[in-house]
PDB file of C-alpha atoms in Angstrom:
ATOM      1  CA  MET A   1       8.501 -29.466  68.396  1.00 91.00           C
ATOM      2  CA  GLN A   2      10.782 -27.874  70.962  1.00 97.00           C
ATOM      3  CA  THR A   3      14.321 -29.035  71.247  1.00 98.00           C
ATOM      4  CA  ALA A   4      16.151 -30.318  74.116  1.00 98.00           C
ATOM      5  CA  LEU A   5      20.122 -31.052  74.379  1.00 98.00           C
ATOM      6  CA  VAL A   6      20.533 -33.751  77.260  1.00 98.00           C
ATOM      7  CA  THR A   7      24.085 -34.358  78.352  1.00 98.00           C
ATOM      8  CA  GLY A   8      25.133 -37.574  80.415  1.00 96.00           C
ATOM      9  CA  ALA A   9      22.730 -39.452  77.813  1.00 96.00           C
ATOM     10  CA  SER A  10      24.746 -42.785  77.982  1.00 94.00           C
ATOM     11  CA  GLY A  11      22.639 -44.042  80.737  1.00 94.00           C
ATOM     12  CA  GLY A  12      21.256 -43.777  84.046  1.00 96.00           C
ATOM     13  CA  ILE A  13      19.307 -40.224  85.092  1.00 98.00           C
ATOM     14  CA  GLY A  14      20.491 -38.893  81.439  1.00 97.00           C
ATOM     15  CA  ALA A  15      18.847 -41.665  79.320  1.00 97.00           C
ATOM     16  CA  ALA A  16      15.630 -41.702  81.480  1.00 98.00           C
ATOM     17  CA  ILE A  17      15.343 -37.859  80.840  1.00 98.00           C
ATOM     18  CA  ALA A  18      15.998 -38.286  77.094  1.00 98.00           C
ATOM     19  CA  HIS A  19      13.113 -40.901  77.261  1.00 97.00           C
ATOM     20  CA  VAL A  20      10.654 -38.558  78.915  1.00 98.00           C
ATOM     21  CA  LEU A  21      11.196 -35.678  76.503  1.00 98.00           C
ATOM     22  CA  ALA A  22      11.245 -37.537  73.465  1.00 97.00           C
ATOM     23  CA  PRO A  23       7.229 -37.491  73.075  1.00 97.00           C
ATOM     24  CA  THR A  24       7.331 -33.566  72.864  1.00 97.00           C
ATOM     25  CA  HIS A  25      11.025 -32.681  71.816  1.00 98.00           C
ATOM     26  CA  GLU A  26      13.569 -33.183  69.494  1.00 97.00           C
ATOM     27  CA  VAL A  27      16.105 -34.589  71.721  1.00 98.00           C
ATOM     28  CA  TRP A  28      19.777 -34.019  70.993  1.00 98.00           C
ATOM     29  CA  LEU A  29      21.593 -37.021  73.013  1.00 98.00           C
ATOM     30  CA  GLY A  30      25.134 -36.064  74.495  1.00 97.00           C
ATOM     31  CA  GLY A  31      27.184 -38.733  75.409  1.00 92.00           C
ATOM     32  CA  ARG A  32      30.203 -40.627  74.268  1.00 84.00           C
ATOM     33  CA  LYS A  33      28.423 -44.187  73.787  1.00 87.00           C
ATOM     34  CA  ILE A  34      24.634 -43.583  73.395  1.00 89.00           C
ATOM     35  CA  PRO A  35      22.481 -46.890  73.903  1.00 87.00           C
ATOM     36  CA  GLU A  36      20.847 -48.353  70.985  1.00 87.00           C
ATOM     37  CA  GLY A  37      17.159 -47.697  70.866  1.00 90.00           C
ATOM     38  CA  LEU A  38      17.490 -44.320  72.974  1.00 94.00           C
ATOM     39  CA  PRO A  39      15.076 -42.024  71.186  1.00 95.00           C
ATOM     40  CA  GLY A  40      16.743 -38.749  69.907  1.00 96.00           C
ATOM     41  CA  ARG A  41      19.898 -37.605  67.628  1.00 96.00           C
ATOM     42  CA  PRO A  42      23.465 -38.544  69.288  1.00 96.00           C
ATOM     43  CA  TRP A  43      25.633 -35.605  69.858  1.00 96.00           C
ATOM     44  CA  PRO A  44      28.885 -37.384  70.642  1.00 92.00           C
ATOM     45  CA  VAL A  45      31.095 -34.905  72.151  1.00 91.00           C
ATOM     46  CA  ASP A  46      33.714 -34.910  75.087  1.00 93.00           C
ATOM     47  CA  LEU A  47      32.502 -32.292  77.256  1.00 96.00           C
ATOM     48  CA  ARG A  48      36.088 -31.427  78.471  1.00 94.00           C
ATOM     49  CA  ASP A  49      37.342 -30.483  75.180  1.00 95.00           C
ATOM     50  CA  LEU A  50      36.337 -26.660  75.859  1.00 95.00           C
ATOM     51  CA  ASP A  51      37.727 -25.458  72.689  1.00 94.00           C
ATOM     52  CA  ALA A  52      35.461 -27.596  70.505  1.00 94.00           C
ATOM     53  CA  LEU A  53      31.971 -26.865  72.414  1.00 96.00           C
ATOM     54  CA  ALA A  54      31.291 -23.622  70.229  1.00 94.00           C
ATOM     55  CA  ALA A  55      31.622 -25.518  66.739  1.00 95.00           C
ATOM     56  CA  ARG A  56      30.070 -28.525  68.171  1.00 95.00           C
ATOM     57  CA  THR A  57      26.920 -26.518  69.270  1.00 97.00           C
ATOM     58  CA  ALA A  58      26.491 -24.935  66.010  1.00 96.00           C
ATOM     59  CA  GLU A  59      25.266 -28.070  64.710  1.00 95.00           C
ATOM     60  CA  ILE A  60      21.937 -27.330  66.953  1.00 97.00           C
ATOM     61  CA  PRO A  61      19.723 -24.725  65.112  1.00 94.00           C
ATOM     62  CA  ASP A  62      17.801 -23.814  68.180  1.00 97.00           C
ATOM     63  CA  LEU A  63      17.407 -24.838  71.895  1.00 98.00           C
ATOM     64  CA  ASP A  64      14.542 -24.513  74.212  1.00 98.00           C
ATOM     65  CA  VAL A  65      15.672 -26.895  76.958  1.00 98.00           C
ATOM     66  CA  LEU A  66      19.511 -27.839  78.144  1.00 98.00           C
ATOM     67  CA  VAL A  67      19.579 -30.528  80.712  1.00 98.00           C
ATOM     68  CA  HIS A  68      23.137 -31.190  82.558  1.00 98.00           C
ATOM     69  CA  SER A  69      23.411 -34.702  83.555  1.00 98.00           C
ATOM     70  CA  ALA A  70      26.994 -35.691  82.840  1.00 97.00           C
ATOM     71  CA  GLY A  71      29.194 -35.961  85.802  1.00 95.00           C
ATOM     72  CA  MET A  72      31.628 -37.804  87.658  1.00 96.00           C
ATOM     73  CA  VAL A  73      32.392 -38.887  91.335  1.00 96.00           C
ATOM     74  CA  GLU A  74      35.378 -40.030  93.056  1.00 95.00           C
ATOM     75  CA  ILE A  75      35.055 -40.337  96.948  1.00 94.00           C
ATOM     76  CA  ALA A  76      37.863 -40.582  99.258  1.00 96.00           C
ATOM     77  CA  PRO A  77      38.928 -38.686 102.200  1.00 97.00           C
ATOM     78  CA  LEU A  78      40.443 -35.055 101.621  1.00 98.00           C
ATOM     79  CA  SER A  79      43.844 -36.401 102.610  1.00 98.00           C
ATOM     80  CA  GLN A  80      43.822 -38.874 100.040  1.00 97.00           C
ATOM     81  CA  THR A  81      42.213 -36.729  97.276  1.00 98.00           C
ATOM     82  CA  SER A  82      44.473 -36.278  94.563  1.00 98.00           C
ATOM     83  CA  VAL A  83      45.017 -32.907  92.579  1.00 98.00           C
ATOM     84  CA  ARG A  84      43.916 -35.098  89.495  1.00 98.00           C
ATOM     85  CA  THR A  85      40.648 -35.970  91.134  1.00 98.00           C
ATOM     86  CA  TRP A  86      39.874 -32.299  92.290  1.00 98.00           C
ATOM     87  CA  ARG A  87      40.673 -30.915  88.740  1.00 98.00           C
ATOM     88  CA  GLU A  88      38.884 -33.859  86.712  1.00 97.00           C
ATOM     89  CA  THR A  89      35.748 -33.698  88.920  1.00 98.00           C
ATOM     90  CA  LEU A  90      35.687 -29.541  88.761  1.00 98.00           C
ATOM     91  CA  GLU A  91      36.492 -29.565  84.940  1.00 98.00           C
ATOM     92  CA  LEU A  92      33.441 -31.941  84.199  1.00 97.00           C
ATOM     93  CA  ASN A  93      30.760 -30.950  87.149  1.00 98.00           C
ATOM     94  CA  VAL A  94      31.086 -27.356  86.966  1.00 98.00           C
ATOM     95  CA  ILE A  95      33.636 -25.957  84.197  1.00 98.00           C
ATOM     96  CA  ALA A  96      32.076 -28.098  81.378  1.00 98.00           C
ATOM     97  CA  VAL A  97      28.541 -26.908  82.493  1.00 98.00           C
ATOM     98  CA  ALA A  98      29.331 -23.105  82.739  1.00 98.00           C
ATOM     99  CA  GLU A  99      31.026 -23.360  79.167  1.00 98.00           C
ATOM    100  CA  LEU A 100      28.488 -25.318  77.494  1.00 98.00           C
ATOM    101  CA  THR A 101      25.774 -23.116  79.081  1.00 98.00           C
ATOM    102  CA  ARG A 102      27.764 -19.989  77.931  1.00 98.00           C
ATOM    103  CA  VAL A 103      28.026 -20.716  74.006  1.00 98.00           C
ATOM    104  CA  LEU A 104      24.455 -22.104  74.187  1.00 98.00           C
ATOM    105  CA  LEU A 105      22.903 -18.851  75.647  1.00 98.00           C
ATOM    106  CA  PRO A 106      22.087 -16.952  72.430  1.00 98.00           C
ATOM    107  CA  LYS A 107      19.726 -19.760  71.526  1.00 98.00           C
ATOM    108  CA  LEU A 108      18.354 -20.292  75.009  1.00 98.00           C
ATOM    109  CA  ARG A 109      17.601 -16.522  75.209  1.00 98.00           C
ATOM    110  CA  ALA A 110      16.001 -16.750  71.755  1.00 98.00           C
ATOM    111  CA  ALA A 111      13.774 -19.449  73.202  1.00 98.00           C
ATOM    112  CA  ASN A 112      12.923 -18.127  76.504  1.00 98.00           C
ATOM    113  CA  GLY A 113      14.525 -21.555  77.211  1.00 98.00           C
ATOM    114  CA  HIS A 114      15.051 -23.656  80.408  1.00 98.00           C
ATOM    115  CA  VAL A 115      18.203 -24.661  82.020  1.00 98.00           C
ATOM    116  CA  ILE A 116      18.178 -27.805  84.114  1.00 98.00           C
ATOM    117  CA  LEU A 117      20.940 -29.067  86.431  1.00 98.00           C
ATOM    118  CA  ILE A 118      21.329 -32.345  87.993  1.00 98.00           C
ATOM    119  CA  ASN A 119      23.020 -31.523  91.321  1.00 98.00           C
ATOM    120  CA  SER A 120      22.665 -34.228  94.141  1.00 97.00           C
ATOM    121  CA  GLY A 121      21.972 -34.313  97.918  1.00 96.00           C
ATOM    122  CA  ALA A 122      25.839 -33.801  98.411  1.00 96.00           C
ATOM    123  CA  GLY A 123      24.899 -30.490  96.759  1.00 97.00           C
ATOM    124  CA  LEU A 124      22.989 -29.533 100.275  1.00 97.00           C
ATOM    125  CA  ARG A 125      24.538 -31.428 102.860  1.00 96.00           C
ATOM    126  CA  VAL A 126      28.741 -32.691 102.990  1.00 96.00           C
ATOM    127  CA  ASN A 127      29.342 -35.908 104.315  1.00 95.00           C
ATOM    128  CA  ALA A 128      32.889 -37.506 105.158  1.00 96.00           C
ATOM    129  CA  ASN A 129      34.815 -38.788 102.080  1.00 96.00           C
ATOM    130  CA  TRP A 130      32.558 -36.707  99.575  1.00 96.00           C
ATOM    131  CA  GLY A 131      35.003 -33.513  99.506  1.00 97.00           C
ATOM    132  CA  ALA A 132      35.686 -33.202  96.078  1.00 98.00           C
ATOM    133  CA  TYR A 133      32.407 -34.328  94.553  1.00 97.00           C
ATOM    134  CA  ALA A 134      30.300 -32.055  97.157  1.00 98.00           C
ATOM    135  CA  ALA A 135      32.338 -28.854  96.338  1.00 98.00           C
ATOM    136  CA  SER A 136      31.844 -29.479  92.714  1.00 98.00           C
ATOM    137  CA  LYS A 137      27.768 -29.508  93.488  1.00 98.00           C
ATOM    138  CA  TYR A 138      27.944 -26.585  95.904  1.00 98.00           C
ATOM    139  CA  ALA A 139      29.468 -24.809  93.011  1.00 98.00           C
ATOM    140  CA  LEU A 140      27.217 -25.775  90.604  1.00 98.00           C
ATOM    141  CA  ARG A 141      24.374 -24.533  93.049  1.00 98.00           C
ATOM    142  CA  ALA A 142      26.163 -21.564  92.637  1.00 98.00           C
ATOM    143  CA  PHE A 143      26.381 -21.291  89.088  1.00 98.00           C
ATOM    144  CA  ALA A 144      22.862 -21.892  88.739  1.00 98.00           C
ATOM    145  CA  ASP A 145      21.735 -19.349  91.208  1.00 98.00           C
ATOM    146  CA  ALA A 146      24.009 -16.738  89.331  1.00 98.00           C
ATOM    147  CA  LEU A 147      22.332 -17.781  85.993  1.00 98.00           C
ATOM    148  CA  ARG A 148      18.991 -17.429  87.280  1.00 98.00           C
ATOM    149  CA  THR A 149      19.588 -13.745  88.318  1.00 98.00           C
ATOM    150  CA  GLU A 150      21.622 -12.955  85.277  1.00 98.00           C
ATOM    151  CA  GLU A 151      19.192 -14.311  82.837  1.00 98.00           C
ATOM    152  CA  PRO A 152      15.521 -13.659  83.756  1.00 97.00           C
ATOM    153  CA  ASP A 153      13.944 -14.641  80.748  1.00 97.00           C
ATOM    154  CA  ILE A 154      15.439 -18.522  80.951  1.00 98.00           C
ATOM    155  CA  ARG A 155      14.226 -20.822  83.575  1.00 98.00           C
ATOM    156  CA  VAL A 156      16.861 -22.188  85.735  1.00 98.00           C
ATOM    157  CA  THR A 157      16.221 -25.224  87.696  1.00 98.00           C
ATOM    158  CA  SER A 158      18.527 -27.418  90.000  1.00 98.00           C
ATOM    159  CA  VAL A 159      17.358 -30.624  90.851  1.00 98.00           C
ATOM    160  CA  PHE A 160      18.861 -32.380  93.849  1.00 98.00           C
ATOM    161  CA  PRO A 161      17.946 -36.433  93.959  1.00 98.00           C
ATOM    162  CA  GLY A 162      19.294 -38.393  96.640  1.00 96.00           C
ATOM    163  CA  ARG A 163      20.743 -42.046  96.051  1.00 95.00           C
ATOM    164  CA  THR A 164      19.652 -43.323  92.594  1.00 96.00           C
ATOM    165  CA  ALA A 165      19.975 -46.451  91.057  1.00 91.00           C
ATOM    166  CA  THR A 166      22.210 -46.099  88.637  1.00 91.00           C
ATOM    167  CA  GLU A 167      25.751 -47.671  87.407  1.00 88.00           C
ATOM    168  CA  MET A 168      27.438 -44.594  88.986  1.00 89.00           C
ATOM    169  CA  GLN A 169      25.730 -45.519  92.177  1.00 92.00           C
ATOM    170  CA  ARG A 170      26.868 -49.152  91.942  1.00 92.00           C
ATOM    171  CA  GLY A 171      30.501 -47.855  91.655  1.00 91.00           C
ATOM    172  CA  VAL A 172      29.881 -45.436  94.701  1.00 90.00           C
ATOM    173  CA  ARG A 173      28.831 -48.428  96.995  1.00 94.00           C
ATOM    174  CA  ALA A 174      31.961 -50.528  95.826  1.00 92.00           C
ATOM    175  CA  THR A 175      33.795 -47.806  96.825  1.00 90.00           C
ATOM    176  CA  GLU A 176      31.902 -47.696 100.149  1.00 91.00           C
ATOM    177  CA  GLN A 177      32.288 -51.407 100.441  1.00 91.00           C
ATOM    178  CA  GLY A 178      28.599 -51.307 101.084  1.00 92.00           C
ATOM    179  CA  ASP A 179      25.916 -53.357  99.190  1.00 95.00           C
ATOM    180  CA  TYR A 180      24.248 -51.895  96.213  1.00 93.00           C
ATOM    181  CA  GLU A 181      20.470 -52.122  96.924  1.00 94.00           C
ATOM    182  CA  PRO A 182      18.648 -50.308  93.939  1.00 93.00           C
ATOM    183  CA  GLU A 183      15.342 -51.429  95.933  1.00 95.00           C
ATOM    184  CA  LYS A 184      16.019 -48.390  98.366  1.00 94.00           C
ATOM    185  CA  TYR A 185      16.993 -45.820  95.732  1.00 95.00           C
ATOM    186  CA  LEU A 186      15.111 -43.603  93.528  1.00 96.00           C
ATOM    187  CA  LYS A 187      14.640 -44.947  90.075  1.00 97.00           C
ATOM    188  CA  PRO A 188      16.170 -42.779  87.142  1.00 97.00           C
ATOM    189  CA  GLU A 189      12.698 -42.606  85.747  1.00 98.00           C
ATOM    190  CA  THR A 190      11.566 -41.089  88.950  1.00 98.00           C
ATOM    191  CA  VAL A 191      13.840 -38.297  88.724  1.00 98.00           C
ATOM    192  CA  ALA A 192      13.231 -38.001  84.838  1.00 98.00           C
ATOM    193  CA  GLN A 193       9.310 -37.259  85.582  1.00 98.00           C
ATOM    194  CA  PHE A 194      10.264 -34.468  88.227  1.00 98.00           C
ATOM    195  CA  VAL A 195      12.502 -32.884  85.473  1.00 98.00           C
ATOM    196  CA  LEU A 196       9.697 -33.136  82.904  1.00 98.00           C
ATOM    197  CA  ASN A 197       7.398 -31.440  85.667  1.00 98.00           C
ATOM    198  CA  ALA A 198       9.625 -28.700  85.797  1.00 98.00           C
ATOM    199  CA  ILE A 199       9.797 -28.395  82.264  1.00 98.00           C
ATOM    200  CA  THR A 200       6.086 -28.594  81.724  1.00 98.00           C
ATOM    201  CA  ALA A 201       5.366 -26.193  84.722  1.00 98.00           C
ATOM    202  CA  PRO A 202       2.798 -23.442  83.756  1.00 97.00           C
ATOM    203  CA  ALA A 203       4.943 -20.389  82.345  1.00 94.00           C
ATOM    204  CA  ASP A 204       4.129 -18.236  85.299  1.00 96.00           C
ATOM    205  CA  ALA A 205       6.035 -20.484  87.379  1.00 97.00           C
ATOM    206  CA  HIS A 206       9.647 -20.776  87.968  1.00 98.00           C
ATOM    207  CA  PRO A 207      10.765 -24.146  89.312  1.00 98.00           C
ATOM    208  CA  THR A 208      13.949 -23.044  90.996  1.00 98.00           C
ATOM    209  CA  GLU A 209      14.975 -26.089  93.158  1.00 98.00           C
ATOM    210  CA  VAL A 210      13.640 -29.688  93.452  1.00 98.00           C
ATOM    211  CA  VAL A 211      14.942 -31.936  96.182  1.00 98.00           C
ATOM    212  CA  ILE A 212      14.151 -35.574  95.775  1.00 97.00           C
ATOM    213  CA  ARG A 213      14.763 -38.326  98.692  1.00 96.00           C
ATOM    214  CA  PRO A 214      14.179 -41.939  98.296  1.00 95.00           C
ATOM    215  CA  ARG A 215      10.973 -42.702 100.207  1.00 90.00           C
ATOM    216  CA  ALA A 216      12.470 -45.810 101.956  1.00 72.00           C
ATOM    217  CA  THR A 217      15.031 -43.230 103.673  1.00 56.00           C
ATOM    218  CA  ALA A 218      13.024 -39.965 103.968  1.00 49.00           C
ATOM    219  CA  GLY A 219      12.606 -38.407 107.071  1.00 44.00           C
TER     220      GLY A 219
END
C-alpha cells in the first residue's frame, strides 16, 4: 500500500481527500484537530513551526503522495490589509508548503512520487479585496511550476477549485456580507475526486493543472 500525507485534513477539502485515498493509501492526517472517524494516522503539527518540520517528517518512513490542502484566507481591500495578514497568509499558504516539500523531497524522489497543491480560482484571476490571498496562490502556482521543472521524476499537480462548500467558505461569505449557499458551490468530495483522478492517472500522463468550477456558475 502506498503512503500519502494530507495537510489540512481537519476538515473541508483535506478531509475529503483523506477519505478517498484511504482505501488505497496509508494516509497521514496533517492538522491540529483531526475529526473522529477520519481514516488514517493523525499527524498533529503546526505547519508554521518551520524548524520542527524536518524532525516531524522523520516519523513518516516513506512517501508516495503529498497533498497540500492547508491554507488560510482573510479578505479585505489592500488599503486595510495589515502586515500581519500578509505575513500569516504567505507563511502558511506558501512558505510552509515550500519547506514541507523540501524536507520530504528525498522520500518523494525515491518513490517517483506525486505532489498535489490545492490552489484556488484566485490563483488564476484576482478580484477586488482578495489581494493577499491571491498573491499567495499565484506564488503557490509559481512554486508548483518550478518544482515540476526541477524534479522531472515527480508529478506535480495544481488544482484550482472554485467556491467550495466548506467552513472556510462560510467565513468568506460572512466577510463579504453575502449568503452562504452551498448548493451553488462545489462539494469537497467533488474536488477530492479530481485529486484522486490525478493521482491514479496512468504513469505516462502528467496532470499538471486541474481547473474546477461549480456547474451553477460555469460559463
